[in-house]
């Protein structure tokens, strides 16, 4: 009986040694800087929907194009959320910081809104140019009348931001700067188009 127990213990130890080791994982938030607060207010509400994306971008992996036509991901790192939700959160933060639209929601809350932002995420990856890394975010946006789903305005936002070097923290910082610029442009555009569209 003792011998059987010993054999079982040795077998279990052997089994433990051949199990795959879990990959060390660093989880990154999207860095952001607050937009300056504005004093004026609008009297209409806005729903910010998560962007629609390809399967490649609809995940937590940080996508990189090491050369044109070749897609890869950084090993051992992830975004804190799926990319569409990560960007939606950044945009909502920007609208809150700006303060001109007080009534904000997203599609998960199912609240009534006057206008909504519908978008397609075309790019959210890093790429290399002459050995230097840069972050690229490209978003096709439509401002829609939530009552009849009529498109009131549309625009493509495209921002690229060079990274200080090719390390993952530097690339993540570049994504943050690109997200800040895109957010500023999109907030101002939404306010201008929304004021034209609402009585």
XYZ file of C-alpha atoms in Angstrom:
199
model
C 0.000 0.000 0.000
C 2.843 2.348 0.881
C 4.533 1.480 -2.398
C 1.313 2.246 -4.325
C 0.987 5.610 -2.566
C 4.614 6.399 -3.364
C 4.118 5.495 -7.030
C 0.997 7.687 -7.196
C 2.866 10.604 -5.644
C 5.764 10.234 -8.089
C 3.284 10.014 -10.966
C 1.525 13.180 -9.849
C 4.817 15.040 -9.549
C 5.762 13.908 -13.025
C 2.413 15.031 -14.375
C 2.822 18.433 -12.750
C 6.195 18.935 -14.396
C 4.826 18.454 -17.916
C 1.874 20.852 -17.587
C 2.342 23.990 -19.726
C 3.533 27.048 -17.858
C 1.093 29.957 -17.930
C 2.337 32.921 -19.937
C 3.330 35.937 -17.806
C 0.801 38.621 -18.605
C 1.000 42.407 -18.328
C -2.378 44.162 -18.534
C -2.358 47.710 -19.939
C -4.921 50.469 -19.535
C -5.188 52.993 -22.358
C -3.320 56.084 -21.061
C -5.258 59.335 -21.269
C -5.024 63.026 -20.469
C -8.110 64.965 -19.368
C -9.651 67.456 -21.781
C -10.086 71.011 -20.468
C -13.587 71.579 -19.069
C -15.921 73.914 -20.961
C -18.473 76.161 -19.284
C -21.216 76.182 -21.931
C -23.814 73.404 -21.994
C -26.109 71.864 -24.589
C -29.638 70.634 -23.924
C -29.510 67.414 -25.934
C -28.406 63.930 -24.942
C -25.896 61.622 -26.579
C -25.410 57.864 -26.625
C -21.873 56.683 -27.441
C -21.928 53.174 -28.890
C -19.014 50.772 -28.883
C -17.373 50.749 -32.311
C -18.002 47.802 -34.598
C -14.716 46.124 -35.499
C -13.218 43.200 -37.337
C -12.576 39.987 -35.441
C -8.880 40.868 -35.354
C -9.514 44.036 -33.330
C -12.401 42.697 -31.258
C -10.217 41.304 -28.491
C -7.707 42.273 -25.822
C -4.483 41.524 -27.716
C -2.298 44.473 -28.744
C -2.017 44.182 -32.506
C 1.166 45.050 -34.400
C 2.060 45.120 -38.098
C 5.831 44.477 -38.101
C 5.794 44.883 -41.876
C 3.108 45.714 -44.460
C 0.671 42.840 -44.881
C 1.878 40.911 -41.826
C -0.271 40.940 -38.674
C 0.993 39.873 -35.267
C 0.419 40.600 -31.587
C 2.744 41.513 -28.742
C 3.400 38.468 -26.576
C 2.660 38.495 -22.848
C 0.620 41.718 -22.884
C -3.063 42.573 -23.175
C -5.362 45.570 -23.058
C -7.536 45.760 -19.950
C -10.711 45.442 -22.096
C -11.658 44.424 -25.603
C -10.487 47.155 -27.950
C -13.960 48.528 -28.919
C -14.933 48.915 -25.244
C -11.512 50.380 -24.443
C -11.992 53.103 -27.052
C -15.620 53.724 -26.114
C -14.540 54.290 -22.512
C -11.880 56.762 -23.665
C -14.423 58.697 -25.739
C -16.961 58.817 -22.897
C -14.245 60.100 -20.546
C -13.435 62.825 -23.068
C -17.088 63.930 -23.298
C -17.348 63.943 -19.490
C -14.140 65.981 -19.166
C -15.339 68.482 -21.775
C -18.629 68.867 -19.925
C -20.737 70.460 -22.641
C -22.936 67.367 -23.026
C -24.308 66.497 -19.599
C -26.644 63.655 -20.629
C -24.335 60.836 -21.764
C -24.891 57.096 -21.981
C -23.741 53.997 -23.856
C -25.624 51.237 -25.658
C -25.482 48.831 -22.722
C -27.526 51.174 -20.515
C -30.423 51.339 -23.009
C -31.308 54.928 -22.082
C -33.202 57.256 -24.376
C -31.018 59.773 -26.211
C -31.501 62.470 -28.847
C -28.384 61.625 -30.832
C -26.014 58.696 -30.966
C -22.513 58.053 -32.223
C -22.195 54.919 -34.360
C -18.727 53.970 -35.544
C -16.529 51.396 -37.265
C -13.049 50.807 -35.885
C -10.810 50.403 -38.944
C -7.402 50.473 -37.269
C -6.117 50.155 -33.721
C -2.610 48.792 -34.097
C 1.045 49.689 -34.060
C 3.120 49.568 -37.206
C 6.729 50.107 -38.210
C 8.126 52.699 -40.604
C 11.866 52.551 -41.265
C 12.335 50.599 -38.034
C 10.389 53.100 -35.891
C 7.100 52.167 -34.205
C 3.933 54.238 -34.343
C 0.367 53.777 -33.108
C -2.493 54.157 -35.573
C -6.175 54.635 -34.724
C -8.724 55.030 -37.512
C -12.427 55.417 -36.743
C -15.331 55.970 -39.162
C -18.017 57.863 -37.239
C -21.663 58.657 -37.953
C -23.814 61.012 -35.891
C -27.347 59.585 -35.965
C -30.754 60.927 -34.961
C -31.779 58.315 -32.385
C -35.503 58.757 -33.105
C -35.495 57.774 -36.774
C -31.920 56.457 -37.215
C -31.207 59.100 -39.854
C -27.506 59.827 -40.427
C -26.901 63.516 -39.773
C -23.159 63.676 -40.380
C -20.222 61.355 -40.923
C -16.442 61.607 -40.810
C -13.322 59.443 -40.769
C -10.897 60.209 -37.933
C -7.345 58.979 -38.432
C -4.499 59.650 -36.023
C -0.957 58.243 -35.987
C 1.493 58.842 -33.167
C 5.206 57.892 -33.242
C 6.460 55.964 -30.206
C 9.673 57.084 -28.475
C 11.103 53.578 -29.035
C 9.935 50.074 -29.937
C 9.282 48.821 -26.384
C 5.728 47.861 -25.415
C 5.394 50.643 -22.766
C 6.452 53.212 -25.381
C 3.940 51.840 -27.886
C 1.163 51.896 -25.265
C 2.048 55.528 -24.459
C 1.783 56.341 -28.175
C -1.680 54.732 -28.264
C -2.642 56.994 -25.359
C -1.488 60.131 -27.171
C -3.264 59.071 -30.362
C -6.432 58.396 -28.353
C -6.213 61.848 -26.751
C -5.937 63.593 -30.121
C -8.749 61.551 -31.667
C -10.963 62.248 -28.641
C -10.401 66.014 -28.856
C -11.229 66.075 -32.558
C -14.287 63.856 -32.185
C -15.738 65.797 -29.218
C -15.484 69.135 -31.057
C -16.912 67.650 -34.260
C -19.831 66.044 -32.403
C -20.690 69.288 -30.619
C -20.599 71.287 -33.853
C -22.702 68.786 -35.811
C -25.064 68.182 -32.915
C -25.818 71.882 -32.496
C -26.653 72.147 -36.183
C -28.931 69.117 -36.061
C -30.931 69.880 -32.924
C -33.509 72.682 -32.809
